[in-house]
Amino acid sequence: MSGVSWLVPVILSVISASTPLLLAATGELVTEKSGVLNLGIEGMMLLGAIIGFAVTLTTGSAILGIIAAAGAGIAMAFVFGVLTLLLLANQVAAGLALTIFGTGLSALIGKSFVGNAVPVLPKLNLPILSSLPFIGPILFQQDALVYASFLLLVLVGWFLYRTHAGLVLRAVGDSHEAAHAIGYPVIAIRFGAVLFGGMTSGLAGAYMSLVYTPMWAENMTAGRGWIALALVVFSTWRPARLLLGAYLFGGISILQIYVQSMGLPIPSQFLSMLPYLATVLVLVLISRDRSRIRLNAPACLGRPFHATG
Amino acid sequence: MRRRTFTKLLGATAATAALGRFGLARADEPFKAGFVYVGPVADFGWSHQHDLGRQAAVKALGDKLKTTYVESVKEGPDSERVIRELATAGNGIIFTTSFGFMNPTIKVAKQFPKVKFEHATGYKRADNVATYNIRFYEGRYVQGVIAGKMSKSGVVGYIGSVPIPEVVMGMNAFIRGMHTVNPQGKIKLVWINGWYDPGKESDAAKALIDQGADIIAQHTDSAAPLQVAEQRGVKGFGQASDMIKFAPKAQLTSSVDHWDEYYTQRIQAAMDGSWKTQDIWGGLKIGMLHMAPWTNMPDDVAQAAQAAQNGIEDGSIVIFKGPINDQSGKVKVADGAQLSDDDILGMNWLAEGIEGTLPQ
Amino acid sequence: MLLRLEPRGHHSIFWTYASPLVALALTLLTSALVFEILGRDPELALYTFFIKPLVSPGSLPELLVKASPLILIGTGLSLGFRANVWNIGAEGQYTLGALAGGGLALLFYDSTSPLLLPAMIVAGALGGMAWAAIPAFLRTHFNASEILTSLMLTYVAQLILIYLVTGPWRDPEGYGFPQSRMFSDTATMPILVSGTRLHLGVLIAFIVVLLGWGLLGKSLVGFQLKVVGQAPRAARYAGFSDKGLVWLAMMLGGGLAGAAGLFEVAGPVGQLTPQISPGYGFTAIIVAFLGRLHPVGVLFAGLLLALSYLGGDAAQIDLGLPSAVTNIFQGILLFFLLGSDILILYRLRLGRRREQPAS
């Protein structure tokens, strides 16, 4: 097996790069399936990152830090929910406002935590399984948040397509008028979906500041929230495709750095373009089937709902 | 807001602006110095060190000085506005601390002839615009010596920021230092096309370590590569500030930017009228560059490092003295010749031993 | 529900104009509170943040200079958003416009022809349109969402810019730094008021607002854009080509963004560098929505947002507040502006909804 053992660190790097994208995008997928477009992922991630870091640093407990980060994401999502679901504000603008606010608030809080480091989130070694060659370190020696990213995606897939509640949520996203007529609490369901999205974004932020680069730096998410948003669109709102998208993007981002360090005479800027171009290309390929998209796109995405009867 | 307070504030704004236009301040007021930072003071790197310098000047000059800083000023159209606002606000000297502020600084300086401007890392000057910079490459030579002694694989992973001469000369100095100890030493180079992106820097460090590097060097500003080095059990060098806190077992030393004395002296000169435009490129000798304490290395390596530093300071070591070849083997500096400051400032070729590309 | 919203059934004209004032008042109150928490005198802080940029000498032209790209891009986006065409990539189109027009300036560096600048402006608009054509094509031919494609292309555009100014277009006398040569005087936007940075692009932005207003309100095309956004089926029955309108929306957005890019590099910046945009393309999205997707609204929203940037600078300079304050106050301002808009379509009522008798 040693012939491919050099692949292991590469795959580990890819998992690292893809996890925050997967976490944030999973929550946004649920949010969008319920009919709400939340462009505030970047802001929620940043607040999650600083709160997670700050709590971990001051209490010494990463678990508390992660919970606090999830809470921070939920708090931001709550503000968004009030604005868009109760006050019927435009969702695009409200999401952008959330990003701006989150960027500023996290920077303000972060000033007191600069120049500090926390121990990186420990890996959970599953007994016996983690000693397996090749797949051992890849699948069974990851930290809690990586496992959470897969678990959440599976749960979301199961929830949306195998439970009654998930069906209701999808119905709300497809036709909120009809859902309301049947008697489903549209606003409450959407609110729940939005808060869930906030939670995963908070967790994604915590991953950045506790695992990826265990420190705080202003704007450390560096646009990953936007990539997560694009990935939800890429996935045509289907969880399995979301996994593909996150790992496609993360994988190519890492691969292009390896290619650079091999010394090939390709300008680094062109190599850096690869993840973005690859995503567009794959999207074009999978979008050609119009009917598939229509089946999965929440028809009421972005449209405000107000009960009138 | 009460009308009288409002009117008072309006009046004060206009008055300060009018005085500022002529570079004057009221006699009883403290001298004002302004600082423009390209990143947040909280970056624990480039801008952070500049702010430490500002704080040192405040401490040294006490009540006579009042400073202002504006952080995270993006290079581009916004920066000119900010620099002008500082000039209008009555600052007698303004430090603009990033290359991209060069043309805006020159433009504003033309409109405010009585205000002194100091631009870091640039090359355009005027009667009221001075330039200042640090010979970072000296520190990298010393790092190269250490790397030559410490690296078992003989491969150093180098995280480049932006392909400009400052970065290129740093890399070339590094490999020169390394070759004095290990002539077979190599640098593997990755560009992240930016100065500060912890995530990308971390990815680059991992990739370089996976490709056999057991020492990490960087020209980027965050502590992320050192953290990766710490996690992976390899060693590395910090950048701009002492990053030992982030990598207690991995940091060998760090090139620390030290602006304290420079800022204090220049502000003092502006205050007492002796300020003149100049171009300063200081290094280890005059103390604008400090090396963080030698750590995580055996005594003989520490001695070699210190010897290298001393040699640069007393002039016995000339970093860019020939023979030096570029990557393709072509002779760039003949045997016995040495590069002038101008040659170094325009350096656009990578020395032998560096694996990586440089856009032409 | 003790407090509920009751639809008015129409747009309240009163609240259309009053809601931003309510929002402003709430923002001022919250800001005062935040300043208090940060340990600053609220009165002074409010003055510095909101008033000073308007009255400080030389500040007003700077306000217009900062607002004009936002207004230009926002106008284009607002028309497109109405048609449900989500051009998130205006930032990339801005960059390509700057490259196209700037490239012309570098190519004809020694020219003294008065046609150079107009040619650059046209090139800028075309450059932006070309970049927007990619998402337009991918949407009309492959049904690929323009949200993703236009967004991904902004990153590609930025990398192209970095590649060009680091390599082929680099100033040979620039000591190897990633920047192009400074544009010659013939290739620079004329200044309208000497001593300021107020350039021709600012005037053009205002003209574009008027043109956009006309287009939206008075032309068939404007009507089509509105209908295809609000009632796509009806639009199809009426024979409006939705593919054609997608193209129109993207071309408008791309062209104006590209022109804005050219105005900036031939104006305040004066050359091509990697940092030619502080995020105008994204901020313009907010401006478009704040302006309620109407060119005149976009004008005011652009000015307001520009004010918040200048206020943030002043807060740093005069009060020693950190740069994060700018984003925080922009966020608060936006939250209140977006929240109070509800009063236009709904009224607040206390008490339970009374059962309507069946009719």
Coordinates of C-alpha atoms in Angstrom, one line a residue, chain B:
Chain B
M1 CA -27.6 67.8 19.2
R2 CA -27.7 71.3 20.6
R3 CA -27.2 74.0 18.0
R4 CA -24.4 75.8 19.8
T5 CA -22.3 72.6 20.0
F6 CA -23.1 71.8 16.4
T7 CA -22.0 75.2 15.3
K8 CA -18.9 75.0 17.4
L9 CA -18.0 71.7 15.8
L10 CA -18.6 73.1 12.3
G11 CA -16.4 76.0 13.1
A12 CA -13.7 73.8 14.5
T13 CA -13.8 71.5 11.5
A14 CA -13.4 74.5 9.1
A15 CA -10.6 76.0 11.2
T16 CA -8.6 72.9 11.5
A17 CA -9.0 72.2 7.8
A18 CA -7.8 75.7 6.9
L19 CA -4.8 75.5 9.1
G20 CA -4.1 72.0 7.9
R21 CA -4.0 73.3 4.4
F22 CA -1.0 75.3 5.2
G23 CA 0.6 72.7 7.3
L24 CA 0.2 74.8 10.5
A25 CA -1.0 73.9 13.9
R26 CA -1.9 76.3 16.6
A27 CA 1.3 77.0 18.6
D28 CA -0.1 75.6 21.9
E29 CA -1.2 72.3 20.3
P30 CA 0.9 69.2 20.3
F31 CA 2.5 68.2 17.0
K32 CA 0.3 65.8 15.1
A33 CA 1.6 62.7 13.2
G34 CA -0.6 60.5 11.1
F35 CA -0.1 56.9 10.1
V36 CA -1.8 55.0 7.2
Y37 CA -1.8 51.2 7.6
V38 CA -2.8 48.8 4.8
G39 CA -3.9 46.1 7.1
P40 CA -5.4 45.9 10.6
V41 CA -3.3 46.7 13.5
A42 CA -4.4 43.3 14.7
D43 CA -2.6 41.4 12.0
F44 CA 0.3 40.7 14.3
G45 CA 2.5 41.3 11.3
W46 CA 3.3 44.2 9.1
S47 CA 0.9 46.8 10.3
H48 CA 1.2 45.6 13.9
Q49 CA 4.9 46.3 13.9
H50 CA 4.3 49.8 12.4
D51 CA 1.9 50.6 15.1
L52 CA 4.4 49.4 17.7
G53 CA 6.8 52.0 16.2
R54 CA 4.1 54.6 16.5
Q55 CA 3.5 53.8 20.1
A56 CA 7.2 54.0 20.8
A57 CA 7.3 57.5 19.3
V58 CA 4.4 58.5 21.5
K59 CA 6.2 57.2 24.6
A60 CA 9.4 59.0 23.7
L61 CA 7.9 62.3 22.8
G62 CA 5.1 62.4 25.4
D63 CA 2.8 65.4 25.5
K64 CA 4.4 67.1 22.6
L65 CA 3.0 64.5 20.2
K66 CA -0.4 63.4 19.2
T67 CA -0.8 60.6 16.8
T68 CA -3.6 59.3 14.7
Y69 CA -3.8 56.1 12.6
V70 CA -6.2 54.8 10.0
E71 CA -6.0 51.0 9.5
S72 CA -7.2 48.6 6.8
V73 CA -6.9 51.3 4.2
K74 CA -7.1 49.6 0.8
E75 CA -4.6 50.6 -1.7
G76 CA -6.4 52.2 -4.6
P77 CA -8.8 55.1 -4.9
D78 CA -9.6 55.2 -1.2
S79 CA -6.1 55.6 0.0
E80 CA -5.7 59.0 -1.6
R81 CA -8.7 60.3 0.2
V82 CA -7.5 59.0 3.5
I83 CA -4.1 60.5 3.1
R84 CA -5.6 63.9 2.2
E85 CA -8.0 63.7 5.2
L86 CA -5.0 63.2 7.5
A87 CA -3.2 66.2 5.9
T88 CA -6.4 68.3 6.2
A89 CA -6.7 67.3 9.8
G90 CA -3.5 69.1 10.6
N91 CA -1.0 66.4 10.8
G92 CA 2.5 67.7 10.3
I93 CA 4.0 64.4 9.2
I94 CA 2.2 61.4 7.6
F95 CA 3.6 57.9 7.3
T96 CA 2.1 55.8 4.5
T97 CA 3.1 52.2 5.1
S98 CA 2.6 50.2 2.0
F99 CA 3.9 50.3 -1.6
G100 CA 0.5 50.8 -3.1
F101 CA 0.2 54.2 -1.4
M102 CA 3.0 55.6 -3.4
N103 CA 1.2 57.5 -6.1
P104 CA -1.5 58.8 -3.8
T105 CA 1.1 60.0 -1.4
I106 CA 2.9 61.9 -4.1
K107 CA -0.3 63.4 -5.4
V108 CA -1.4 64.6 -1.9
A109 CA 2.1 65.8 -1.1
K110 CA 1.9 68.2 -4.1
Q111 CA -1.2 69.8 -2.6
F112 CA 0.2 70.1 0.9
P113 CA 3.8 71.4 0.5
K114 CA 4.2 72.2 4.2
V115 CA 3.3 68.7 5.4
K116 CA 6.0 66.0 5.5
F117 CA 5.3 62.6 4.0
E118 CA 7.2 59.4 4.5
H119 CA 6.4 56.5 2.2
A120 CA 7.6 53.0 3.1
T121 CA 9.0 50.6 0.5
G122 CA 8.5 53.0 -2.4
Y123 CA 10.8 54.7 -4.8
K124 CA 9.3 58.1 -5.6
R125 CA 10.4 61.1 -3.6
A126 CA 9.8 64.8 -3.5
D127 CA 10.9 67.8 -1.5
N128 CA 8.4 66.8 1.2
V129 CA 8.3 63.1 0.5
A130 CA 10.9 60.8 1.9
T131 CA 11.1 57.0 1.5
Y132 CA 12.2 54.4 4.0
N133 CA 12.6 50.7 3.9
I134 CA 14.3 47.7 5.6
R135 CA 16.9 45.4 4.2
F136 CA 14.8 42.4 5.0
Y137 CA 17.0 40.3 2.8
E138 CA 19.8 40.6 5.4
G139 CA 17.6 38.7 7.9
R140 CA 16.9 36.1 5.3
Y141 CA 20.6 35.5 4.7
V142 CA 20.9 34.6 8.4
Q143 CA 17.8 32.4 8.1
G144 CA 19.4 30.7 5.2
V145 CA 22.5 29.9 7.2
I146 CA 20.4 28.4 10.0
A147 CA 18.4 26.4 7.4
G148 CA 21.5 25.1 5.9
K149 CA 22.6 23.8 9.2
M150 CA 19.3 22.5 10.5
S151 CA 17.7 21.0 7.4
K152 CA 18.2 17.2 7.1
S153 CA 16.4 17.0 3.7
G154 CA 18.2 20.0 2.4
V155 CA 14.9 21.3 1.1
V156 CA 13.3 24.6 2.3
G157 CA 9.7 25.3 1.6
Y158 CA 9.3 29.0 0.8
I159 CA 5.9 30.7 0.7
G160 CA 6.2 33.7 -1.6
S161 CA 3.7 36.6 -1.4
V162 CA 3.8 38.7 -4.6
P163 CA 6.6 38.4 -7.3
I164 CA 8.3 41.7 -6.6
P165 CA 12.0 42.5 -6.2
E166 CA 11.7 42.8 -2.4
V167 CA 10.5 39.2 -2.2
V168 CA 12.9 38.0 -4.9
M169 CA 16.0 39.5 -3.2
G170 CA 14.9 37.9 0.1
M171 CA 14.7 34.5 -1.5
N172 CA 18.1 34.9 -3.2
A173 CA 19.7 36.1 0.0
F174 CA 18.2 33.1 1.8
I175 CA 19.6 30.6 -0.7
R176 CA 23.0 32.3 -0.6
G177 CA 23.1 31.9 3.1
M178 CA 22.0 28.4 2.9
H179 CA 24.7 27.5 0.3
T180 CA 27.5 28.8 2.5
V181 CA 26.7 25.8 4.8
N182 CA 25.1 23.3 2.4
P183 CA 25.9 24.0 -1.3
Q184 CA 23.3 21.4 -2.4
G185 CA 20.5 23.1 -0.5
K186 CA 17.2 23.8 -2.4
I187 CA 14.2 26.1 -2.1
K188 CA 10.8 25.0 -3.3
L189 CA 8.7 28.0 -4.0
V190 CA 4.9 28.6 -3.9
W191 CA 3.3 32.0 -4.6
I192 CA 0.0 32.8 -2.9
N193 CA -0.4 36.1 -4.8
G194 CA -1.2 38.0 -1.7
W195 CA 0.4 39.2 1.5
Y196 CA -1.9 37.9 4.2
D197 CA -4.2 34.9 3.9
P198 CA -3.8 32.5 6.8
G199 CA -5.8 29.8 5.0
K200 CA -3.8 29.8 1.8
E201 CA -0.5 30.2 3.6
S202 CA -1.4 27.1 5.7
D203 CA -2.3 25.1 2.5
A204 CA 1.0 26.2 0.9
A205 CA 3.0 25.1 4.0
K206 CA 1.3 21.7 4.1
A207 CA 2.0 21.2 0.4
L208 CA 5.6 22.2 0.7
I209 CA 6.2 19.9 3.7
D210 CA 4.5 17.1 1.8
Q211 CA 7.0 17.6 -0.9
G212 CA 9.9 17.1 1.3
A213 CA 10.6 20.5 2.9
D214 CA 11.6 20.3 6.6
I215 CA 12.1 24.0 7.1
I216 CA 9.4 26.6 6.2
A217 CA 10.2 30.2 5.3
Q218 CA 7.7 32.8 4.3
H219 CA 7.4 36.2 2.9
T220 CA 3.7 36.3 3.9
D221 CA 2.5 37.9 7.1
S222 CA 0.5 35.5 9.2
A223 CA 1.6 32.9 11.7
A224 CA -0.3 30.1 9.9
P225 CA 2.7 28.5 8.2
L226 CA 4.6 28.3 11.5
Q227 CA 1.6 26.7 13.1
V228 CA 1.6 24.0 10.4
A229 CA 5.3 23.5 10.9
E230 CA 4.7 23.1 14.6
Q231 CA 1.9 20.6 14.0
R232 CA 4.0 18.6 11.5
G233 CA 7.1 18.6 13.7
V234 CA 9.3 20.7 11.3
K235 CA 10.9 24.0 11.9
G236 CA 10.4 27.4 10.4
F237 CA 11.0 31.2 10.5
G238 CA 8.6 33.9 11.6
Q239 CA 8.0 37.0 9.7
A240 CA 7.5 40.7 10.7
S241 CA 7.0 39.9 14.3
D242 CA 8.2 37.4 16.8
M243 CA 5.8 34.5 16.4
I244 CA 7.2 32.2 19.1
K245 CA 3.9 32.1 20.8
F246 CA 2.3 30.4 17.8
A247 CA 5.1 27.8 17.4
P248 CA 7.0 27.4 20.6
K249 CA 8.8 24.3 19.3
A250 CA 9.1 25.2 15.6
Q251 CA 10.3 28.8 15.4
L252 CA 14.0 29.0 14.9
T253 CA 14.0 32.8 14.7
S254 CA 12.0 35.6 13.2
S255 CA 12.8 38.7 11.2
V256 CA 11.2 41.4 13.3
D257 CA 10.5 44.8 11.7
H258 CA 11.6 47.5 14.1
W259 CA 10.4 51.0 13.4
D260 CA 10.6 52.5 16.9
E261 CA 13.7 54.6 16.6
Y262 CA 13.1 55.6 13.0
Y263 CA 9.6 57.0 13.7
T264 CA 10.8 58.8 16.8
Q265 CA 13.7 60.4 15.0
R266 CA 11.7 61.5 12.0
I267 CA 8.9 62.9 14.0
Q268 CA 11.3 64.8 16.1
A269 CA 13.0 66.2 13.0
A270 CA 9.7 67.3 11.6
M271 CA 8.9 69.0 14.9
D272 CA 12.1 70.9 15.2
G273 CA 12.3 71.8 11.5
S274 CA 15.3 69.8 10.6
W275 CA 13.4 67.3 8.5
K276 CA 14.7 66.7 5.0
T277 CA 13.7 64.3 2.3
Q278 CA 15.9 61.2 2.2
D279 CA 15.9 57.6 1.2
I280 CA 16.7 55.3 4.0
W281 CA 17.3 51.5 3.5
G282 CA 18.3 50.3 6.9
G283 CA 19.0 46.8 8.1
L284 CA 20.6 44.9 10.9
K285 CA 23.3 47.4 11.5
I286 CA 21.2 50.4 12.3
G287 CA 18.7 48.3 14.1
M288 CA 15.6 48.6 11.8
L289 CA 15.7 44.8 11.5
H290 CA 15.9 42.6 14.6
M291 CA 16.3 38.9 14.7
A292 CA 14.2 37.1 17.3
P293 CA 16.2 35.1 19.8
W294 CA 17.7 31.9 18.4
T295 CA 15.5 29.1 19.6
N296 CA 14.9 25.4 19.0
M297 CA 18.4 24.9 17.7
P298 CA 21.7 23.5 19.1
D299 CA 24.3 25.9 20.3
D300 CA 26.6 25.6 17.3
V301 CA 23.8 26.6 15.0
A302 CA 23.0 29.6 17.2
Q303 CA 26.7 30.6 17.1
A304 CA 26.7 30.3 13.3
A305 CA 23.6 32.5 13.1
Q306 CA 25.1 35.1 15.4
A307 CA 28.3 35.1 13.4
A308 CA 26.3 35.6 10.2
Q309 CA 24.5 38.5 11.7
N310 CA 27.7 40.1 13.1
G311 CA 29.3 39.6 9.7
I312 CA 26.5 41.5 8.0
E313 CA 26.6 44.2 10.6
D314 CA 30.3 44.9 10.4
G315 CA 30.4 44.6 6.6
S316 CA 32.6 41.5 6.4
I317 CA 29.8 39.5 4.8
V318 CA 28.5 41.0 1.5
I319 CA 25.4 39.0 0.6
F320 CA 25.2 39.6 -3.1
K321 CA 28.9 39.2 -4.0
G322 CA 29.8 37.1 -7.0
P323 CA 29.9 34.5 -8.4
I324 CA 26.1 34.2 -8.5
N325 CA 24.2 32.3 -11.1
D326 CA 20.5 32.3 -11.8
Q327 CA 18.2 29.3 -12.1
S328 CA 19.3 28.5 -15.6
G329 CA 23.0 28.6 -14.7
K330 CA 23.6 32.0 -16.3
V331 CA 26.1 34.2 -14.5
K332 CA 24.3 37.1 -13.0
V333 CA 27.1 38.4 -10.8
A334 CA 30.7 37.8 -11.8
D335 CA 33.3 36.4 -9.5
G336 CA 34.5 39.3 -7.3
A337 CA 31.8 41.7 -8.3
Q338 CA 29.0 42.7 -6.1
L339 CA 25.5 44.1 -6.7
S340 CA 24.8 47.8 -6.1
D341 CA 21.7 48.8 -4.2
D342 CA 20.0 49.7 -7.5
D343 CA 20.7 46.3 -8.9
I344 CA 19.2 44.7 -5.8
L345 CA 16.2 46.9 -6.0
G346 CA 15.5 45.8 -9.5
M347 CA 16.2 42.1 -9.0
N348 CA 14.0 40.1 -11.2
W349 CA 15.7 36.7 -11.4
L350 CA 15.8 33.7 -9.1
A351 CA 19.2 32.4 -8.0
E352 CA 20.4 28.8 -8.6
G353 CA 19.0 26.4 -6.1
I354 CA 15.5 27.8 -6.2
E355 CA 12.8 25.7 -7.7
G356 CA 9.9 27.8 -8.8
T357 CA 8.8 30.3 -11.4
L358 CA 9.0 34.1 -11.6
P359 CA 6.7 35.9 -14.0
Q360 CA 8.7 38.0 -16.4

